[in-house]
Amino acid sequence: MRPWSIRFAAVAAAVLLIAASPRDTSLKRTDLPRLGGESIEVSIVNLDVFVTDAKGNRVHGLTKDDFEILEDGKPQAITNFSEYGADASPVRVSLEQSPAAAAKTVEPAVKPQPRTLIVFVDRMRLASFEAEPVFRSLRTLLHNAVRQGDAAMIVTWAYRMRVIQPFTNDLDKLDAALVKLERASQVIAPDSAMDDIASERIWREQIESDYRMRGAGGAPDRGPTLSAREGAQRAYSELKRKTAAINALMSGISGAEGKKVLLLASHRLSDIAGLEYLKFQDGPTGQYQGQYGTRYFIESIAHTANANGITVYTLFPEGLGTHSVVRADQRPIPRVSNADMITHDYLVLNNELPSLKYIADRTGGAMAWSAKEVAAFLPRVGEDLDQYYSLAYSIASKSQDRARAIVVKTKNPSYVVRSRREFVERSDETKMKDRVIANLFREPDASVLSISAVMGTATRKSNDRFLIPLSIRVPVRGLATLLEGQTRVGAFSVIVASTGAWGDVSEVTYRTQRFTIPLAELEKTKGTFFTYDVEILADRMAKRLSIAVQDEVSKDYGFSRVELPPRAGAPVGGR
């Protein structure tokens, strides 16, 4: 006798390209079977709080009665309280210490939390005397911070994201990744050099145009050239893609326990993308804000960090005076005065720092700029990892996507308090999207549903796109159902995301399928599966698929991960 089963079919384009299917089986949330009554759950909001006195010294020995938490202006009762690093000063590890000496640490009074760190290094150019202290300080920080059970990842951005070192606590591997990035920061890659030549030519054209107009007795020409607008649009598009990559990385550690930190070393995370091309000299910038303003993207980074309990430390190592330093033999473009170069560098700096400061302030982190300041600043980040107060309060959550403003105060007004400034409540759908992204990079938490995914034979659709059939099996008896007349009804969602050869993360496809089982057929479902077929439209960069299935009644879920086979033209050695 043929086993009881139902086969569903949907076409979802995934892996760096995602599109809706003409046979889309998605349902409105109101169409899903629901348990009786309104679902309200109690959630705990955890806050890492750093307290210093007026001179910047750490303040220890406070109790929960010394703090006040306001959410949307309303006082909240503190339900959990701990102080880390108060009774023991950790032995700081230097890179010269032997493993035996490094192992002699002082045990803190409170068991330390596990740590998850992401080091994101944008493409940048630093002189060797700048790069060496910055990356040395980064290596020292990781040696001091990463312990057994912790995890750190090294990621770079050079027009696309690349995972240099996946999550590990192996300090040798982390060192090697940072050494690689240090060397890269001192070398002008061919594509980067061409981009810099074009960028500098754009703003120099603007300056020379001004000079010509002044020489003719006219006013400076303030309108951007066509090439300037093209440069700004290119900068805007890259910032948009970079933001998506940063947010995906943070979503990927949503389920990690303990402290979560993003070290974000930026080359460009501008208030107005490409402003250095559009407006070289003084004048209002509001005219470009509407077209090239990036506030939405900058806010999304802070929002994603706060949704996942991540503290972001923003760094601008290039600082002032390094963006337009060029060798005459590499740049066949007109000479510009030192004053113009300095003005350009200040314009860049003032366009970068507000965004970086906003992200740090909103997430409870801090900011540093210039290579010298960054190198001196990173030990403070290490202190933040060791010495802080952990506060928590409870909320009634309705599983909705919404943000709540948070203010943490001490009763002593002279103390300086630093903490994240919002709690972001997430819906079940958003949580699952975060989990499926996390499954791309690390093993997920234990799940209830035991699902599996079987990949078929890929067929080429064009020069760089392939159609890959995928069958996802969901155990019928693993899904909760509700009685509806003479049937049991239920629904499950299939969520798919992917990563490319360099660590790029696609959008997340989310499809929901309702099903019914006649009561007379219920016994036949034992040991059977729903089979949900999808066709993945993958480009040659696609490397890994993450698949999740969530029961829409019980909210249980399960994961599977599929490594895509090599395809012609795909890069070798990416993660």
XYZ file of C-alpha atoms in Angstrom:
575
model
C 0.000 0.000 0.000
C 1.340 3.446 -0.924
C 2.239 5.515 2.189
C 0.169 8.574 2.942
C 1.896 11.726 1.665
C 1.305 15.102 0.092
C 3.714 16.812 -2.281
C 3.712 20.581 -2.544
C 5.548 22.553 -5.212
C 6.840 26.079 -5.279
C 9.467 27.898 -7.243
C 11.650 30.231 -5.207
C 14.713 31.915 -6.622
C 17.388 31.970 -3.960
C 21.115 32.264 -3.513
C 21.936 35.879 -4.168
C 18.804 36.198 -6.291
C 15.339 35.778 -4.821
C 12.028 36.280 -6.560
C 8.418 35.389 -5.930
C 7.016 32.344 -7.680
C 4.108 32.530 -10.123
C 2.781 29.556 -8.132
C 3.349 31.283 -4.804
C 1.631 29.373 -2.006
C 2.193 32.064 0.627
C -0.730 32.806 2.909
C -1.803 35.860 4.827
C -0.969 35.530 8.503
C -4.683 35.797 9.298
C -5.341 32.654 7.237
C -3.146 30.475 9.423
C -4.579 28.117 12.030
C -4.147 29.669 15.458
C -4.400 28.471 19.006
C -7.250 30.059 20.936
C -6.722 33.423 22.633
C -4.125 36.122 22.124
C -0.517 34.991 22.417
C 1.453 37.083 24.911
C 4.768 35.854 26.235
C 7.043 37.236 28.896
C 10.518 38.100 27.616
C 13.641 39.175 29.439
C 15.516 42.243 28.179
C 19.230 42.006 29.014
C 21.413 45.102 29.103
C 25.200 45.386 29.402
C 25.927 48.636 31.238
C 29.285 50.424 31.564
C 29.728 53.005 34.324
C 32.625 55.444 34.705
C 33.266 58.477 36.840
C 33.924 61.980 35.518
C 37.587 61.089 34.905
C 36.753 57.960 32.905
C 37.622 55.449 35.637
C 35.474 52.324 35.972
C 32.995 52.404 38.838
C 32.629 49.127 40.752
C 30.510 47.996 43.658
C 27.141 49.369 42.603
C 23.955 47.416 43.345
C 20.724 47.186 41.408
C 19.284 49.856 43.701
C 21.811 52.304 42.249
C 20.290 51.936 38.781
C 17.078 53.004 37.093
C 15.778 51.678 33.761
C 13.210 53.602 31.712
C 11.456 52.004 28.740
C 9.577 54.505 26.582
C 9.828 56.818 29.598
C 8.302 54.341 32.081
C 10.332 52.912 35.018
C 11.010 49.170 34.863
C 11.702 46.806 37.758
C 15.171 45.267 37.565
C 14.717 41.492 37.779
C 18.317 40.330 37.268
C 21.575 41.960 38.271
C 25.247 40.980 38.115
C 28.570 42.754 38.108
C 31.398 41.257 36.078
C 35.050 41.953 36.742
C 34.578 43.715 40.098
C 36.517 41.420 42.456
C 39.338 40.379 40.184
C 41.434 42.237 37.664
C 42.041 39.846 34.773
C 45.673 39.219 33.874
C 46.172 40.965 30.529
C 47.850 38.817 27.918
C 50.546 40.212 25.633
C 51.481 38.605 22.348
C 54.965 37.906 23.701
C 53.751 35.815 26.655
C 54.232 32.096 26.673
C 51.122 29.868 26.753
C 51.955 28.937 30.360
C 52.105 32.569 31.446
C 48.942 33.422 29.542
C 47.100 30.602 31.331
C 47.705 32.196 34.755
C 44.520 34.228 34.950
C 42.541 35.291 37.974
C 39.117 33.731 38.226
C 36.404 36.384 38.524
C 33.797 36.139 41.264
C 30.976 35.821 38.716
C 31.333 33.163 36.048
C 32.071 35.019 32.795
C 29.589 34.939 29.956
C 30.526 33.296 26.664
C 31.567 35.763 23.978
C 30.869 35.994 20.273
C 32.902 38.555 18.332
C 32.807 39.634 14.701
C 35.712 41.686 13.369
C 34.615 43.457 10.164
C 37.431 45.251 8.316
C 36.460 47.390 5.342
C 38.887 47.833 2.466
C 41.293 50.586 3.373
C 44.742 51.935 2.725
C 47.097 52.506 5.617
C 50.785 53.281 5.666
C 52.850 50.584 7.354
C 53.457 52.780 10.417
C 49.652 53.095 10.761
C 48.651 49.521 9.938
C 51.108 47.823 12.293
C 49.829 49.307 15.600
C 46.162 48.984 14.565
C 46.343 45.304 13.664
C 48.712 44.523 16.512
C 46.208 46.006 18.926
C 43.442 43.956 17.283
C 45.430 40.742 17.720
C 46.162 41.595 21.343
C 42.478 42.257 21.976
C 41.500 38.839 20.634
C 44.253 37.134 22.643
C 42.864 38.763 25.775
C 39.193 38.273 24.955
C 38.764 34.876 23.271
C 38.575 31.953 25.677
C 37.580 28.322 25.429
C 33.939 28.220 24.385
C 34.048 31.669 22.761
C 33.916 32.309 19.028
C 35.389 35.026 16.812
C 35.042 35.610 13.082
C 37.198 37.769 10.765
C 35.422 39.331 7.790
C 36.548 41.821 5.170
C 34.783 43.971 2.612
C 36.277 44.861 -0.767
C 33.229 45.613 -2.931
C 31.792 42.381 -1.575
C 31.967 40.524 1.707
C 34.515 37.794 2.277
C 34.828 35.597 5.374
C 38.578 35.359 6.000
C 38.221 33.218 9.121
C 34.932 31.538 10.118
C 33.997 31.348 13.797
C 36.747 29.826 15.910
C 38.585 30.271 19.200
C 41.887 29.172 17.655
C 44.122 32.196 18.230
C 46.674 31.094 15.637
C 44.003 31.100 12.934
C 42.686 34.476 14.071
C 46.209 35.901 14.060
C 46.832 34.609 10.541
C 43.598 36.202 9.284
C 44.473 39.583 10.777
C 48.026 39.426 9.399
C 46.520 38.810 5.966
C 44.284 41.869 6.319
C 47.163 43.985 7.613
C 49.177 43.198 4.499
C 46.195 43.849 2.243
C 45.642 47.269 3.815
C 49.102 48.356 2.629
C 48.684 47.150 -0.961
C 46.685 48.860 -3.676
C 44.673 46.135 -5.397
C 44.095 46.696 -9.149
C 40.332 47.184 -8.839
C 40.765 49.441 -5.805
C 43.416 51.500 -7.558
C 41.189 52.060 -10.575
C 38.322 53.067 -8.324
C 40.544 55.510 -6.437
C 41.851 57.009 -9.680
C 38.294 57.590 -10.888
C 37.213 59.017 -7.537
C 40.095 61.435 -7.284
C 39.694 62.540 -10.881
C 36.072 63.385 -10.148
C 36.718 65.736 -7.271
C 39.801 67.255 -8.910
C 37.671 68.064 -11.951
C 35.364 69.948 -9.594
C 38.267 71.957 -8.117
C 39.746 72.848 -11.493
C 36.321 73.933 -12.706
C 36.119 76.290 -9.729
C 39.590 77.673 -10.485
C 38.726 78.321 -14.114
C 35.539 80.134 -13.143
C 37.400 82.297 -10.609
C 40.083 83.129 -13.181
C 37.379 84.333 -15.570
C 35.976 86.561 -12.857
C 32.916 84.417 -12.283
C 31.554 82.588 -9.254
C 32.736 79.055 -8.568
C 30.805 76.374 -10.426
C 28.968 74.557 -7.618
C 27.019 72.081 -9.714
C 28.271 68.473 -9.715
C 29.506 67.081 -12.996
C 27.995 63.994 -14.580
C 30.989 61.922 -13.429
C 30.490 63.258 -9.877
C 26.878 62.070 -9.840
C 27.964 58.692 -11.187
C 30.567 58.424 -8.435
C 28.009 59.284 -5.775
C 25.568 56.725 -7.148
C 28.275 54.063 -7.127
C 29.132 54.936 -3.524
C 25.446 54.775 -2.577
C 24.988 51.337 -4.162
C 28.073 49.947 -2.447
C 27.018 51.297 0.951
C 23.611 49.681 0.510
C 25.201 46.282 -0.212
C 27.678 46.656 2.629
C 24.870 47.442 5.069
C 23.014 44.297 4.006
C 26.159 42.235 4.608
C 26.752 43.729 8.068
C 23.124 43.163 9.060
C 23.255 39.568 7.833
C 26.359 38.900 9.911
C 24.683 40.271 13.029
C 21.512 38.292 12.374
C 23.731 35.234 12.110
C 24.660 35.434 15.814
C 21.127 36.166 17.030
C 20.940 32.875 18.914
C 24.375 33.113 20.562
C 24.365 33.303 24.351
C 26.336 35.813 26.401
C 28.142 38.902 25.143
C 28.032 39.719 21.449
C 30.307 42.329 19.910
C 30.874 43.720 16.424
C 34.140 45.562 15.767
C 33.353 47.594 12.656
C 36.415 49.160 10.987
C 35.063 51.277 8.163
C 36.418 52.887 5.017
C 33.098 54.424 4.003
C 29.869 54.426 5.992
C 28.901 57.943 5.044
C 26.071 60.264 6.042
C 25.740 61.230 2.374
C 27.167 58.678 -0.034
C 29.799 60.164 -2.330
C 29.550 63.662 -0.870
C 33.259 64.184 -1.516
C 32.492 64.008 -5.238
C 29.380 66.154 -5.121
C 30.437 69.053 -2.958
C 34.099 69.731 -2.634
C 33.972 73.147 -1.049
C 31.677 74.904 1.407
C 27.974 75.099 0.839
C 24.725 73.399 1.889
C 24.613 69.616 1.628
C 20.849 69.237 2.042
C 20.350 69.262 -1.720
C 22.061 65.847 -1.904
C 20.515 64.345 1.228
C 17.337 63.185 -0.492
C 19.093 61.380 -3.326
C 22.239 60.072 -1.642
C 21.377 60.212 2.064
C 22.049 56.976 3.912
C 20.195 57.522 7.193
C 17.914 54.508 6.595
C 20.909 52.185 6.155
C 22.801 53.576 9.136
C 19.740 53.263 11.369
C 19.195 49.693 10.149
C 22.652 48.680 11.417
C 21.903 50.053 14.891
C 18.413 48.543 14.791
C 19.710 45.066 13.825
C 22.404 45.210 16.489
C 19.904 46.115 19.192
C 17.473 43.449 17.999
C 20.190 40.856 18.544
C 21.790 42.265 21.696
C 25.041 43.237 19.957
C 27.356 46.035 21.062
C 29.026 47.771 18.107
C 32.413 49.496 18.353
C 33.012 51.646 15.273
C 36.517 52.423 14.015
C 37.786 54.773 11.304
C 41.508 53.918 11.131
C 42.204 55.937 7.973
C 41.366 59.101 9.891
C 42.340 62.461 8.467
C 44.722 62.890 5.573
C 44.999 59.342 4.221
C 42.097 59.138 1.760
C 43.616 61.236 -0.999
C 47.306 60.523 -0.490
C 48.474 59.431 -3.937
C 51.798 58.853 -5.617
C 52.372 61.066 -8.629
C 53.616 58.163 -10.750
C 50.368 56.253 -10.112
C 47.917 59.073 -10.834
C 48.153 60.760 -14.245
C 45.802 63.542 -13.141
C 46.212 67.291 -12.585
C 48.070 68.622 -9.559
C 45.950 70.122 -6.801
C 47.152 72.311 -3.952
C 47.755 70.993 -0.437
C 44.980 73.236 0.838
C 42.506 71.548 -1.490
C 43.723 68.118 -0.382
C 43.233 69.057 3.275
C 39.770 70.459 2.587
C 38.846 67.237 0.810
C 40.054 65.118 3.734
C 38.072 67.149 6.261
C 34.979 66.834 4.079
C 35.390 63.044 4.058
C 36.030 62.877 7.793
C 33.009 65.014 8.701
C 30.860 62.864 6.425
C 31.971 59.594 8.066
C 32.166 60.211 11.807
C 28.502 61.130 12.498
C 27.263 57.779 11.128
C 29.858 55.789 13.052
C 29.138 57.694 16.258
C 25.389 57.153 15.838
C 25.797 53.373 15.532
C 28.138 53.175 18.524
C 25.974 55.406 20.723
C 22.738 53.564 19.915
C 24.212 50.134 20.676
C 26.182 50.950 23.826
C 29.565 50.869 22.095
C 32.112 53.594 21.424
C 33.958 55.108 18.456
C 37.576 55.905 17.605
C 39.168 57.445 14.531
C 42.731 57.716 13.207
C 45.165 54.832 13.357
C 46.840 56.141 16.508
C 43.574 56.581 18.399
C 42.193 53.206 17.270
C 45.304 51.390 18.499
C 44.984 53.103 21.904
C 41.200 52.584 21.993
C 41.046 48.800 21.500
C 42.279 47.975 25.037
C 39.198 49.862 26.297
C 37.067 47.451 24.302
C 38.831 44.634 26.135
C 37.962 46.298 29.437
C 34.322 46.483 28.341
C 34.374 42.748 27.742
C 35.698 42.103 31.251
C 34.122 44.811 33.427
C 30.452 45.670 33.184
C 27.095 45.431 34.908
C 24.426 43.104 33.545
C 20.867 44.297 34.164
C 17.602 42.765 33.038
C 13.886 43.485 33.202
C 10.844 41.613 31.924
C 8.284 42.680 29.308
C 5.033 41.310 27.946
C 5.781 40.548 24.305
C 3.173 40.156 21.568
C 5.738 38.982 18.995
C 5.584 42.143 16.934
C 8.357 44.030 15.169
C 8.683 47.206 17.205
C 11.372 49.232 18.964
C 11.234 50.541 22.528
C 13.456 53.382 23.740
C 15.676 52.542 26.736
C 17.439 54.862 29.152
C 19.665 53.558 31.960
C 20.574 55.958 34.775
C 22.422 55.851 38.075
C 21.264 57.689 41.164
C 24.629 59.429 41.280
C 24.315 62.015 38.489
C 28.084 62.441 38.212
C 28.517 58.932 36.819
C 28.635 58.401 33.071
C 26.448 55.474 31.962
C 26.771 53.768 28.596
C 24.284 51.145 27.349
C 22.215 50.408 24.283
C 19.357 52.793 23.775
C 16.614 50.601 22.431
C 15.122 47.163 22.730
C 13.829 45.768 19.447
C 11.047 43.239 19.790
C 10.880 40.810 16.899
C 8.028 38.880 15.322
C 8.169 35.106 14.891
C 8.829 35.611 11.181
C 11.771 37.930 11.809
C 13.231 35.561 14.403
C 13.102 32.689 11.925
C 14.804 34.756 9.247
C 17.594 35.488 11.713
C 17.882 31.817 12.636
C 18.101 30.665 9.032
C 20.922 33.153 8.391
C 22.690 31.964 11.533
C 22.487 28.409 10.189
C 24.686 29.501 7.260
C 27.627 30.214 9.535
C 27.381 27.994 12.594
C 25.512 25.028 13.991
C 22.067 26.119 15.221
C 20.561 25.511 18.619
C 18.810 22.184 19.156
C 15.521 22.024 17.264
C 12.415 19.885 17.521
C 11.489 19.249 13.885
C 13.675 16.701 12.146
C 13.680 17.887 8.544
C 15.876 16.911 5.615
C 16.691 18.388 2.229
C 17.704 16.415 -0.863
C 19.248 18.167 -3.827
C 18.609 17.099 -7.413
C 20.717 17.586 -10.547
C 21.424 21.184 -11.470
C 20.680 22.434 -14.981
C 22.249 25.509 -16.567
C 19.777 28.317 -17.307
C 22.287 30.893 -18.566
C 26.014 31.567 -18.519
C 26.152 32.098 -14.762
C 22.827 30.817 -13.415
C 21.801 27.285 -12.574
C 18.459 25.789 -11.595
C 18.850 23.381 -8.682
C 15.847 21.261 -7.600
C 15.486 20.754 -3.867
C 13.070 18.487 -1.994
C 12.433 19.317 1.644
C 10.902 16.569 3.782
C 8.869 17.469 6.856
C 7.609 14.693 9.192
C 3.815 14.908 9.310
C 3.547 13.755 12.928
C 6.104 16.402 13.940
C 3.637 19.166 13.102
C 0.926 20.385 15.458
C -2.625 20.537 14.126
C -5.964 21.905 15.271
C -9.375 20.271 14.969
C -11.588 21.889 12.339
C -14.758 19.917 11.669
C -13.795 16.471 10.392
C -10.208 17.433 9.658
C -7.006 18.411 11.394
C -5.525 21.641 10.012
C -2.041 23.038 10.280
C 0.561 25.076 8.454
C 4.305 25.236 8.141
C 6.710 27.743 6.646
C 9.787 26.998 4.565
C 12.555 29.571 4.906
C 15.611 29.588 2.637
C 18.769 31.736 2.559
C 22.187 31.282 1.047
C 25.770 32.403 1.155
C 28.161 32.898 -1.724
C 31.793 32.011 -2.160
C 32.942 35.167 -0.356
C 30.420 35.023 2.458
C 27.737 37.178 0.823
C 24.276 36.494 2.220
C 21.157 36.516 0.083
C 17.751 37.828 0.926
C 15.583 35.337 2.832
C 12.749 33.546 1.047
C 9.750 32.800 3.278
C 6.888 30.593 1.997
C 3.986 29.297 4.094
C 1.891 26.203 3.289
C -1.433 25.310 4.916
C -2.540 21.666 4.999
C -5.527 19.582 6.099
C -5.700 15.930 7.103
C -9.074 14.143 7.206
C -9.606 12.457 10.566
C -10.188 9.164 8.766
C -6.671 9.393 7.282
C -4.887 10.494 10.443
C -3.526 7.044 11.413
C -1.969 6.635 7.981
C 0.281 9.642 8.494
C 2.517 7.865 11.000
C 6.061 7.754 9.633
C 5.198 9.810 6.547
C 6.390 13.168 5.281
C 5.203 16.246 3.532
C 7.525 16.905 0.596
C 7.954 20.531 -0.367
C 9.717 21.010 -3.714
C 11.580 24.189 -4.581
C 13.801 25.122 -7.470
C 16.780 27.239 -6.496
C 17.989 29.697 -9.122
C 21.645 29.952 -8.141
C 24.406 31.984 -9.678
C 27.934 30.566 -9.935
C 28.966 32.269 -6.660
C 26.430 30.373 -4.549
C 28.041 27.958 -2.128
C 25.692 26.973 0.702
C 21.954 26.846 1.376
C 20.305 27.161 4.774
C 16.805 25.716 5.047
C 14.451 26.001 7.989
C 10.898 24.782 8.537
C 8.700 26.302 11.228
C 5.460 24.835 12.514
C 3.054 27.799 12.434
C 0.865 26.298 15.179
C 3.417 25.171 17.781
C 6.257 27.488 16.576
C 8.695 24.545 16.713
C 11.305 24.512 13.966
C 14.069 22.483 12.369
C 17.082 23.160 10.146
C 19.010 21.640 7.286
C 22.075 22.843 5.406
C 23.118 21.967 1.846
C 26.532 22.507 0.272
C 26.078 23.316 -3.399
C 28.229 21.417 -5.904
C 31.045 23.226 -7.761
C 29.915 24.912 -10.957
C 31.929 26.190 -13.898
C 33.396 29.598 -13.188
C 32.770 29.482 -9.440
C 35.607 30.828 -7.258
C 37.708 28.238 -5.446
C 38.549 28.464 -1.773
C 35.790 30.786 -0.616
C 33.769 30.074 2.439
